Coordinates of C-alpha atoms in Angstrom, one line a residue:
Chain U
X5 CA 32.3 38.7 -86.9
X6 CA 35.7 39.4 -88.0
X7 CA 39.0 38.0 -85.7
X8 CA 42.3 39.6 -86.6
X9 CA 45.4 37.1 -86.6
X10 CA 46.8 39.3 -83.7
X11 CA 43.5 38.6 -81.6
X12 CA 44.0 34.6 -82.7
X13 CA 47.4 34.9 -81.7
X14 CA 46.3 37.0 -78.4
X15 CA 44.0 34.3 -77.8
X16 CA 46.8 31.4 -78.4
X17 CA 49.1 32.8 -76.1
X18 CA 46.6 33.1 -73.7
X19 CA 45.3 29.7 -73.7
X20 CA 49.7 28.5 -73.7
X21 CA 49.9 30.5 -71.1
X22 CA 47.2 29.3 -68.8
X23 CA 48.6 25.9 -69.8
X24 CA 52.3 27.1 -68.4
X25 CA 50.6 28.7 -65.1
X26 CA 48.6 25.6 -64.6
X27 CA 51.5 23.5 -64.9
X28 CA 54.0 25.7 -62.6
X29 CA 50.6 26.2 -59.8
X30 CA 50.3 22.4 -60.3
X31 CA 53.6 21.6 -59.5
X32 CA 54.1 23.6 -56.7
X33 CA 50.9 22.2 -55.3
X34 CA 52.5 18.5 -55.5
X35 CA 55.0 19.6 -54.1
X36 CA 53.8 21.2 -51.1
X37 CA 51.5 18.9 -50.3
X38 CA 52.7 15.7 -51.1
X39 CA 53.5 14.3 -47.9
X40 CA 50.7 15.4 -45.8
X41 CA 47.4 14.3 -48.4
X42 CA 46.7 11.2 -49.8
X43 CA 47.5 10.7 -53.6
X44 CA 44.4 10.4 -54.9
X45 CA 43.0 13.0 -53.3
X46 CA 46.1 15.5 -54.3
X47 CA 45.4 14.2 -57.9
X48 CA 42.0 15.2 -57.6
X49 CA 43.0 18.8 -56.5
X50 CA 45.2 18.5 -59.3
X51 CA 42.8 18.2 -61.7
X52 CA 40.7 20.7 -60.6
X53 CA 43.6 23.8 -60.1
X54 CA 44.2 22.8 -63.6
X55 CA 40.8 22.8 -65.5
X56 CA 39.7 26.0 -63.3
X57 CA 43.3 27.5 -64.4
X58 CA 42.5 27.1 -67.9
X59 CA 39.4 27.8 -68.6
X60 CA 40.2 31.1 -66.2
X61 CA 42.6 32.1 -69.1
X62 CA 40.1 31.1 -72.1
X63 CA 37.5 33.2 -71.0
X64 CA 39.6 36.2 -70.6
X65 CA 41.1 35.9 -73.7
X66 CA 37.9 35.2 -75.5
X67 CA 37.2 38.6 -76.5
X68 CA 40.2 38.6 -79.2
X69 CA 38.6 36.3 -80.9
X70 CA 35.4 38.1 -81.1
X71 CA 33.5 36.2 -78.9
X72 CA 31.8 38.3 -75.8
X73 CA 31.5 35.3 -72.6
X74 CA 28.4 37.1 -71.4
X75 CA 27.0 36.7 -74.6
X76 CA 27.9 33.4 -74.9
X77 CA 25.3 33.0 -71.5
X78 CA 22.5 34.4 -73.8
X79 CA 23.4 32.2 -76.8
X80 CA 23.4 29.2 -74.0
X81 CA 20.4 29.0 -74.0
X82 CA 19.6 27.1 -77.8
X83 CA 23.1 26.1 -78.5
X84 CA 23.0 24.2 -75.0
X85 CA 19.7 22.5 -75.8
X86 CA 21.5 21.3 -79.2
X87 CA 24.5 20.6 -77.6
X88 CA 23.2 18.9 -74.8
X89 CA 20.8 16.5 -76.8
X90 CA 23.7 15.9 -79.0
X91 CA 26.3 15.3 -75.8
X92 CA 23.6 13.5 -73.2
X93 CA 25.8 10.9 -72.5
X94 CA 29.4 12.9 -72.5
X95 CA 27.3 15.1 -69.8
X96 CA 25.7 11.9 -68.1
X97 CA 29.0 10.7 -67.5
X98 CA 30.5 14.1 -66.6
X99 CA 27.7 14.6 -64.0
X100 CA 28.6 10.7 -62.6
X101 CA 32.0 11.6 -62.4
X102 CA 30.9 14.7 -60.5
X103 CA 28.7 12.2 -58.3
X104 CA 31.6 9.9 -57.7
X105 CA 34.1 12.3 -56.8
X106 CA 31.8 13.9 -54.1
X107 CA 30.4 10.2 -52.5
X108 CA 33.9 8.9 -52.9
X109 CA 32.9 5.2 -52.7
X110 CA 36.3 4.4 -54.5
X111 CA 39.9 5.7 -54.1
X112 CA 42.6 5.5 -56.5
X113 CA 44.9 2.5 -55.7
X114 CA 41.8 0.7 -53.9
X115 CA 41.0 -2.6 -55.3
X116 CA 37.5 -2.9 -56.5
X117 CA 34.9 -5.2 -58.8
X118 CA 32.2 -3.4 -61.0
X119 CA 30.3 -6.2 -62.5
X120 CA 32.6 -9.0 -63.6
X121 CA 35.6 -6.5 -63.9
X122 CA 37.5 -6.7 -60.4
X123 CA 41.6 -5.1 -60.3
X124 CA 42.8 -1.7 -58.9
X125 CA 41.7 1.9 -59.8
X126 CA 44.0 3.4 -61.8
X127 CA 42.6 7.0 -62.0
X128 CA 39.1 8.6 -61.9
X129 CA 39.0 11.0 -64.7
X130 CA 35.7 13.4 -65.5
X131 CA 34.6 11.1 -67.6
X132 CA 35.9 7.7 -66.7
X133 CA 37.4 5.3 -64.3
X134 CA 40.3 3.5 -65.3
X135 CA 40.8 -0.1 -63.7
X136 CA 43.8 -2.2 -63.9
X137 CA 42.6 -5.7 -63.8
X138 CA 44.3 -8.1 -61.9
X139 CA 45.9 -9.7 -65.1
X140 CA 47.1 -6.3 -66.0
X141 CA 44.2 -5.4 -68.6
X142 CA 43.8 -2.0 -69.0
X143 CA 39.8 -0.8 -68.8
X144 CA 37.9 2.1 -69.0
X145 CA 34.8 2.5 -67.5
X146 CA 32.2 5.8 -68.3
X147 CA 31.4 7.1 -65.5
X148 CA 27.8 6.9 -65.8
X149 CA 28.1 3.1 -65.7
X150 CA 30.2 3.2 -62.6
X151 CA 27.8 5.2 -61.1
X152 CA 24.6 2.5 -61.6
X153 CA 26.6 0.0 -61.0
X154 CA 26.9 -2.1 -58.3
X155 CA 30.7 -1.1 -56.5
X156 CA 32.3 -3.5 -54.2
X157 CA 35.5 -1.9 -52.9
X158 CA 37.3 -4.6 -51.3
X159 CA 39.6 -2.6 -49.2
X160 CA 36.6 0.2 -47.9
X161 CA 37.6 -1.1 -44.4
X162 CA 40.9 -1.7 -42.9
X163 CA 39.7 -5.4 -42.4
X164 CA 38.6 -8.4 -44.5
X165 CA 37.8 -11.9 -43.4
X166 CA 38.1 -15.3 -45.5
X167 CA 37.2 -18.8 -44.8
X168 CA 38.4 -22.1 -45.4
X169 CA 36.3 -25.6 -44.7
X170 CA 39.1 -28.0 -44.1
X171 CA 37.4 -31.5 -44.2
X172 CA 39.6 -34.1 -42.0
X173 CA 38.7 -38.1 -41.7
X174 CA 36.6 -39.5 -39.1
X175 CA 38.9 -41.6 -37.6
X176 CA 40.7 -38.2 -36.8
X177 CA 40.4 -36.0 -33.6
X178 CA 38.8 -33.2 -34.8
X179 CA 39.8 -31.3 -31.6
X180 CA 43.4 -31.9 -32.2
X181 CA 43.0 -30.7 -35.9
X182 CA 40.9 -27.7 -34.5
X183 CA 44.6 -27.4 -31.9
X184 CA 46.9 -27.4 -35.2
X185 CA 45.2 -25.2 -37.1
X186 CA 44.8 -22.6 -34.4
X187 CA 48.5 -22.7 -33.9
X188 CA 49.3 -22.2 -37.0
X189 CA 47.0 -19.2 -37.3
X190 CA 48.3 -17.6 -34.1
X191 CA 52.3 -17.8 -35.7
X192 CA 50.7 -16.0 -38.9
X193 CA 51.5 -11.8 -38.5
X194 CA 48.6 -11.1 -40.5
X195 CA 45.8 -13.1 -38.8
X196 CA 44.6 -10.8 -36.9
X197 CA 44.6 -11.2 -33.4
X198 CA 41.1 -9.2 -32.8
X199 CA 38.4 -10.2 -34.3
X200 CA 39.3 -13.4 -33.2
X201 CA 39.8 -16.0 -35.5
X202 CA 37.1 -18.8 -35.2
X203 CA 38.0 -22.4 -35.8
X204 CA 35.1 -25.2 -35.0
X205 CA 33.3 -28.8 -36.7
X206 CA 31.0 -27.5 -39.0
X207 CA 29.5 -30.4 -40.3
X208 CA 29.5 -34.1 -40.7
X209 CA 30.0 -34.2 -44.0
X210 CA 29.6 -37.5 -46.4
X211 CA 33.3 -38.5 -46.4
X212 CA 34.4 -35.9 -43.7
X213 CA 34.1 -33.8 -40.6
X214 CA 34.4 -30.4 -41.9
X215 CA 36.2 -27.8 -39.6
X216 CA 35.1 -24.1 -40.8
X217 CA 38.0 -21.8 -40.5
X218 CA 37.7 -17.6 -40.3
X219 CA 40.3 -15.3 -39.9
X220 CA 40.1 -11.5 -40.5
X221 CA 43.9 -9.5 -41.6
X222 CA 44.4 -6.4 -43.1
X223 CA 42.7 -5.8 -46.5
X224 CA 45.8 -5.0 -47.8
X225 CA 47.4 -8.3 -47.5
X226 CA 44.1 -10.3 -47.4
X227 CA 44.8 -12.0 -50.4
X228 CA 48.4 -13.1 -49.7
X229 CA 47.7 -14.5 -46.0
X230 CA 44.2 -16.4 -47.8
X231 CA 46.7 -18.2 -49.9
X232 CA 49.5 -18.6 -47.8
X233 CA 47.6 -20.0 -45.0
X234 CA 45.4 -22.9 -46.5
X235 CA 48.8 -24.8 -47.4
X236 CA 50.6 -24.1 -44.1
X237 CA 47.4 -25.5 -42.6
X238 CA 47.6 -28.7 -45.1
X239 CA 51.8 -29.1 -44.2
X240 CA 51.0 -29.2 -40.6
X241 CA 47.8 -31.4 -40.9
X242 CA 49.7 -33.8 -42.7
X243 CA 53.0 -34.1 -40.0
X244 CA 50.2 -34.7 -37.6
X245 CA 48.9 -38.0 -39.3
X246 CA 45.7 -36.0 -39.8
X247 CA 44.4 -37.1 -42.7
X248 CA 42.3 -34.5 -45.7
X249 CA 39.9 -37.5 -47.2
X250 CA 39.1 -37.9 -50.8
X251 CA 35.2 -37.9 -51.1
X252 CA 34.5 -41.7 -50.7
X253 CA 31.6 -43.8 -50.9
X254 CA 31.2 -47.0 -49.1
X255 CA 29.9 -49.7 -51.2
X256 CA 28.8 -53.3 -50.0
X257 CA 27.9 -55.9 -52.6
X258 CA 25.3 -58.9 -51.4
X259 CA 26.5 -62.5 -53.0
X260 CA 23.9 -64.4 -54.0
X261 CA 24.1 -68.1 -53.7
X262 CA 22.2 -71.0 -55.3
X263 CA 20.8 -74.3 -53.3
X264 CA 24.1 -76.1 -53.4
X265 CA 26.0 -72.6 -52.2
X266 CA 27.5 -72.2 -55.7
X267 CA 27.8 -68.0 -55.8
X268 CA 25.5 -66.9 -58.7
X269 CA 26.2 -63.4 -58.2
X270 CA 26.3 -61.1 -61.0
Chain I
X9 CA 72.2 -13.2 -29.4
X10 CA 73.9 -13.7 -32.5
X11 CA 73.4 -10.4 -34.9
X12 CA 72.9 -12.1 -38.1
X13 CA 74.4 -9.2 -40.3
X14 CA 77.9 -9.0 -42.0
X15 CA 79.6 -5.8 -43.5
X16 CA 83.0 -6.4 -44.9
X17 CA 85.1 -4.6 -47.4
X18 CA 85.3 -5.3 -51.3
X19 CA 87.2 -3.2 -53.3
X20 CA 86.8 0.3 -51.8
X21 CA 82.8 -1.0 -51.3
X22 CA 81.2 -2.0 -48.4
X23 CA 79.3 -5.5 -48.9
X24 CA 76.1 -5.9 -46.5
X25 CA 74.9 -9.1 -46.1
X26 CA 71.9 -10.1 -44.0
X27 CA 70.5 -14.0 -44.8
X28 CA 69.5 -13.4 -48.8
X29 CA 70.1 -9.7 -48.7
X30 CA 73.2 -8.9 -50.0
X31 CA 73.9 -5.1 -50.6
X32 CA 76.8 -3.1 -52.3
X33 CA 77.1 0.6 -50.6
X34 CA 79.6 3.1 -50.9
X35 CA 82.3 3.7 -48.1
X36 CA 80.2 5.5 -45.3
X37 CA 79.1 5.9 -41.7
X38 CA 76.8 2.5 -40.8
X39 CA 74.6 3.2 -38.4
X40 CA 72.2 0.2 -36.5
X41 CA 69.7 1.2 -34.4
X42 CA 66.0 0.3 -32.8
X43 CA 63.2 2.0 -35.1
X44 CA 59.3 1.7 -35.1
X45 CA 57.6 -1.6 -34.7
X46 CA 55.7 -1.4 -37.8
X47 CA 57.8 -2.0 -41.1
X48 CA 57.6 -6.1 -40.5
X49 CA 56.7 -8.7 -42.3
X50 CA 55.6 -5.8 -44.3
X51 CA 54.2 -2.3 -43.5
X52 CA 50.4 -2.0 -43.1
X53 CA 49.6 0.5 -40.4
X54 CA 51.5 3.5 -38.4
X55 CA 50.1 2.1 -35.4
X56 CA 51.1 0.4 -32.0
X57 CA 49.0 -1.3 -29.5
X58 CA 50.2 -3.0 -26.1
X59 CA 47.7 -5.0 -24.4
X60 CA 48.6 -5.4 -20.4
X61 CA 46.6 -6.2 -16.9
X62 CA 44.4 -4.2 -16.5
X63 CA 45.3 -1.2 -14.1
X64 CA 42.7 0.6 -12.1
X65 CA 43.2 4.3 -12.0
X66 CA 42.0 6.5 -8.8
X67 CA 40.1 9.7 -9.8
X68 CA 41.8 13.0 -10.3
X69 CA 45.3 11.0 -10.3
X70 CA 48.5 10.7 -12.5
X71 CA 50.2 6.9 -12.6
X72 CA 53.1 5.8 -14.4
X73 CA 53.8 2.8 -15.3
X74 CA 56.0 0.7 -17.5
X75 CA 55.5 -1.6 -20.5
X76 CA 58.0 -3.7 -22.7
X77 CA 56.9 -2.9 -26.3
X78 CA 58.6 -5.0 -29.4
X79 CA 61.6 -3.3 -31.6
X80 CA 63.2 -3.4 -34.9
X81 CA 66.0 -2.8 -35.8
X82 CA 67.3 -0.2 -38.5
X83 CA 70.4 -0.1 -40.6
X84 CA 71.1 2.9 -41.6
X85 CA 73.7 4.3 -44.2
X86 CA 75.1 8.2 -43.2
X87 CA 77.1 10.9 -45.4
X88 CA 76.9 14.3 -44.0
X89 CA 73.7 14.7 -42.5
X90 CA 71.9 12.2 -45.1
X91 CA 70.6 9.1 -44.3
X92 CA 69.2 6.4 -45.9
X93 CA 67.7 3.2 -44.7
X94 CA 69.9 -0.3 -45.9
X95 CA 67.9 -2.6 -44.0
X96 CA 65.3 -3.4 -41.4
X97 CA 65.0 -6.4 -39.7
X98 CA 63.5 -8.2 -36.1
X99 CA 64.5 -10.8 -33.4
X100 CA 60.6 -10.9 -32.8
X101 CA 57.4 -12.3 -33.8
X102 CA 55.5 -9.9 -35.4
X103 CA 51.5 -9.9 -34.8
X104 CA 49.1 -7.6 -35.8
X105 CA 45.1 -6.8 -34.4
X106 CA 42.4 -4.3 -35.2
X107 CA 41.5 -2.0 -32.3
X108 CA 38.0 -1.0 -33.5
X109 CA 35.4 -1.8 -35.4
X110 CA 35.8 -3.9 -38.8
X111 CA 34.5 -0.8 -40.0
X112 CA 36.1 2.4 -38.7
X113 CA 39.0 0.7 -36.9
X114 CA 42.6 0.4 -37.1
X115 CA 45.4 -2.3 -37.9
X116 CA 47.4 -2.1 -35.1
X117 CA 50.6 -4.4 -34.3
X118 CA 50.5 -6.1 -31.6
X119 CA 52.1 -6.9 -28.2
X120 CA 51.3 -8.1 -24.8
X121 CA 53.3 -6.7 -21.7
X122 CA 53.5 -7.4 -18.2
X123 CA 52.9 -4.1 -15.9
X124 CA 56.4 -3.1 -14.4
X125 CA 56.6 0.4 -12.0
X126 CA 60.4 0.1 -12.0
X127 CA 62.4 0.0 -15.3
X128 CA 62.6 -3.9 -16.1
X129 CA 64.9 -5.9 -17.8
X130 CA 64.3 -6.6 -21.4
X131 CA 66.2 -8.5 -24.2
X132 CA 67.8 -5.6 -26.0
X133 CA 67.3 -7.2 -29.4
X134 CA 63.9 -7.6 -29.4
X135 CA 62.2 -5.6 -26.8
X136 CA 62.4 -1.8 -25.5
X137 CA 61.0 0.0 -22.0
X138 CA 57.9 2.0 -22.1
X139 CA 57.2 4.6 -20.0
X140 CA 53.5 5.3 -19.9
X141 CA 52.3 7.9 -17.9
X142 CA 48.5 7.7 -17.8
X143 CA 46.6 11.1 -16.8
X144 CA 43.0 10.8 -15.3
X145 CA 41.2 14.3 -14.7
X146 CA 37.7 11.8 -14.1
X147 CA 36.3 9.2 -12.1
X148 CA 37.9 6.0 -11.8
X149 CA 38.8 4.2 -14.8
X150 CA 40.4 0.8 -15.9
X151 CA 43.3 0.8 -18.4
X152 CA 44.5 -2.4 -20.3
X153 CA 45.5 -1.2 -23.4
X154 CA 47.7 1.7 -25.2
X155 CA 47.4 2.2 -29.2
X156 CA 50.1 4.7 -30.6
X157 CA 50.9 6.5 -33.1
X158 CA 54.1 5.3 -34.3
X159 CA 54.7 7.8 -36.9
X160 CA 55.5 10.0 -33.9
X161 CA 57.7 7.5 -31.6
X162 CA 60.6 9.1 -30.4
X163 CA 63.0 6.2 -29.6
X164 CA 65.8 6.2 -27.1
X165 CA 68.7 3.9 -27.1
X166 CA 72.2 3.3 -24.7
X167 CA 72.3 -0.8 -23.0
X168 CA 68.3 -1.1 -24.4
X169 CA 65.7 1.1 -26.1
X170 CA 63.2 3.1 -24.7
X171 CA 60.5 5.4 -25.3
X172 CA 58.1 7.9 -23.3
X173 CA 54.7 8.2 -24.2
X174 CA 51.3 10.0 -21.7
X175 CA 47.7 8.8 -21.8
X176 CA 45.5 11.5 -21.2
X177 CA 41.7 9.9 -20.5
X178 CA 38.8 11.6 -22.2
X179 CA 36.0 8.9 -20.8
X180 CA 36.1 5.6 -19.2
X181 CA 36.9 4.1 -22.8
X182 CA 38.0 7.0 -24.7
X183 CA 41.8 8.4 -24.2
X184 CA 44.7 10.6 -26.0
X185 CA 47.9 8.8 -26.6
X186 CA 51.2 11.1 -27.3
X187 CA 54.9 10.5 -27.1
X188 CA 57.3 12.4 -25.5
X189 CA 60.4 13.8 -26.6
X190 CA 62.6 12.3 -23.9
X191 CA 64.5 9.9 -22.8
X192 CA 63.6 7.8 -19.7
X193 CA 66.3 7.9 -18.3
X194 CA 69.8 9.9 -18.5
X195 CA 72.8 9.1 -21.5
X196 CA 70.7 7.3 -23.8
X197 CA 71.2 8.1 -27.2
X198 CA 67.9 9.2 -29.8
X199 CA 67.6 6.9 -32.6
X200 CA 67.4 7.7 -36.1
X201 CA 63.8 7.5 -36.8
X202 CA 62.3 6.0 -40.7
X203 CA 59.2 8.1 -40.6
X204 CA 60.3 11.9 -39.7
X205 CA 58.7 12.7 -43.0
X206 CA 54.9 12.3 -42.1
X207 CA 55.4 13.7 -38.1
X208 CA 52.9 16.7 -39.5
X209 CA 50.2 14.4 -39.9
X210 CA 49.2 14.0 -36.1
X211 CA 51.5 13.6 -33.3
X212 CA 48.9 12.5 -31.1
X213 CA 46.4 9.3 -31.6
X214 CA 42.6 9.5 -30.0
X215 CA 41.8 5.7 -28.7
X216 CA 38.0 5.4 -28.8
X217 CA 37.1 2.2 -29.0
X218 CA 37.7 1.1 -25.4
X219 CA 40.9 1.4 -22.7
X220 CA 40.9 -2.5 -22.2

């Protein structure tokens, strides 16, 4: 097989120029349809106008290089058997990534955990998942992996709920602590006022009476109104006299006396 | 009410100052007006829900009634026909529900009202005038909720704001929500709104998880 240096160049141009056309189509896309799709989903039509562009372009321009694409359907057959033993995994993740894309159990921008890596997706890719952790690590995870992994998406529905157990003292009223913290729920924007929150003793504990605490709020600010509640709880608890106990053990120690009532204990 | 915001002059600039905010913006046309409940503490859903006695509507029949429904107020910054937004801020307590299922529902802020059939009085600062006309081409039916789209509210302002939406029932707790383009009543001015941008995505919000 013999390929001139004006079918290599054919063939170059060809390929720039399916770049350039991708690129332009691409933009044009983002454009239009940037404020009526979500992101990740026009990234995703993104990817595919591009790849499908390309490789569009590369086929017709394979002839100048010699190569015929129907034959390369005939030659498919051995080369892909070599190939594909030799790429199993490249196409194992390539076929997950397929997977993925089509279940959709993850967006980008959602905040997920795979295993003991939890932050925000970054970008699904063909053949991996980039995750941002929440300490700013970069990580990429093959898609294959993703896809047999367990996937908890932590902002799948529009609602989360968290729960405290605030332990108060016995000598407290539990149903003016269970009064206080309501109230300071109900102020909150973010607790959600359906599903209710649900505020009630718990148990008796061994050095308190523990109130458990729920509250749903939107997934998107679950984590700031966990953490911003607990203390406002605390503050409020506190200006009431209502006191959070240490864990405390009561401990009574028998004296021992001898005959003439000296102590002997020890 | 006080109006906790200052705009004074600084050297050809003009200094905006609300609590901690403090902006510098060019000489230009300030404009402050009500804009869609949904932008405080933080923005986290497009939609509104008013919770109210329930109303009883007779078959085949067409009621209006009105609601107060909680504002906030826009600062905007004008030159030509651009706008931008300086500020946002509210004289109310923000709260926010789910109407729905944890699963499929949606985050909705949230606001009680009384039922009015007259126009009623409302603190200007913190609270507009709903006109909801409610639409029921079935059998009888009990209402004691709207959820709106606010990405479609058309706001109308002169003494207080105000807004026009319909209900349109589908089932005893299924209905279609809309706004309407009007004002409620005559001179009031339309508000600059902070999400024209996205009206193509759905002007209309289908409530079917329940009408109370």
């Amino acid at each position: 097989m013999t390929v001139s240096i004006e079918g290599l160049v054919i063939f170059a141009f060809a390929v720039v120029l399916g770049v350039i056309v991708a690129k332009i189509v691409g933009i044009y896309i983002r454009r239009s349809l940037a404020d009526k799709i979500p992101k990740n989903e026009l990234n995703l039509i993104l990817k595919i106008v591009n790849v499908s562009m390309v490789a569009v372009f590369v086929l017709f321009a394979l002839p100048f290089v010699g190569v015929n694409p129907s034959g390369l359907i005939a030659a498919g057959g051995f080369a892909g058997l070599v190939v594909g033993f030799a790429s199993r995994s490249v196409v194992a993740n390539l076929v997950s990534g397929i997977f993925l894309m089509a279940e959709r159990p993850i967006r980008i921008g959602d905040q997920i955990m795979v295993g003991d890596i939890a932050g925000f997706v970054e970008d699904i890719q063909i053949l991996s998942t980039i995750i941002r952790t929440y300490d700013g690590l970069f990580v990429r995870i093959p898609n294959e992996k993703m896809f047999t992994s367990d996937i908890v998406n932590l902002v799948a529905n529009p609602v989360r709920r968290f729960e405290y157990v605030v332990g108060i003292s016995y000598k407290d009223d539990a149903k003016k602590a269970i009064e206080i913290i309501k109230k300071v729920i109900d102020e909150h924007p973010f607790a959600l006022k359906n599903p209710e929150p649900q505020i009630f003793v718990n148990e008796l504990g061994e050095s308190s009476v523990n109130i458990v605490v729920r509250v749903w709020s939107p997934s998107s600010v679950w984590y700031d109104v966990k953490t911003e509640l607990l203390w406002k709880i605390k503050v409020e608890l506190d200006k009431a006299g209502i006191e959070i106990p240490f864990p405390q053990r009561v401990v009574w120690l028998r004296r021992e006396r001898d005959e003439l009532g000296k102590d002997v204990s020890t | 009410m006080f109006v906790p915001i200052e705009l004074r002059k600084e050297d050809g600039r003009l200094i905006y100052v609300r609590g901690e905010i403090r902006k510098i913006l060019p000489e230009c046309e300030i404009i402050v007006n009500p804009v869609e409940p949904i932008n405080l503490p933080k923005n986290v859903t497009r939609y509104l829900e008013i919770d109210f006695p329930p109303v009883l509507i007779k078959p085949n029949a067409i009621e209006t009634i009105y609601l107060k429904f909680p504002i906030e107020i826009g600062v905007f910054a004008k030159e030509g026909d651009k706008i931008t937004v300086v500020d946002v801020f509210t004289f109310d307590k923000p709260k926010y529900t789910l109407y729905g299922t944890p699963k499929n529902g949606v985050v909705c802020r949230w606001f009680w009202s009384e039922v009015y059939y007259e126009i009623p009085e409302v603190d200007p600062l913190k609270h507009g005038v709903l006109k909801l006309v409610i639409k029921n081409g079935g059998d009888w039916v009990e209402v004691g909720k709207v959820v709106l789209d606010c990405y479609a509210m058309k706001i109308y302002y002169s003494e207080f704001a105000s807004c026009w939406a319909e209900m349109k029932i589908l089932s005893k707790i299924s209905a279609e929500t809309t706004f309407v383009d009007k004002p409620i009543i005559g001179g009031m001015k339309k508000a600059i709104e902070l999400y024209t941008t996205r009206r193509l995505i759905g002007r209309s919000f289908t409530m079917e998880w329940g009408l109370k």
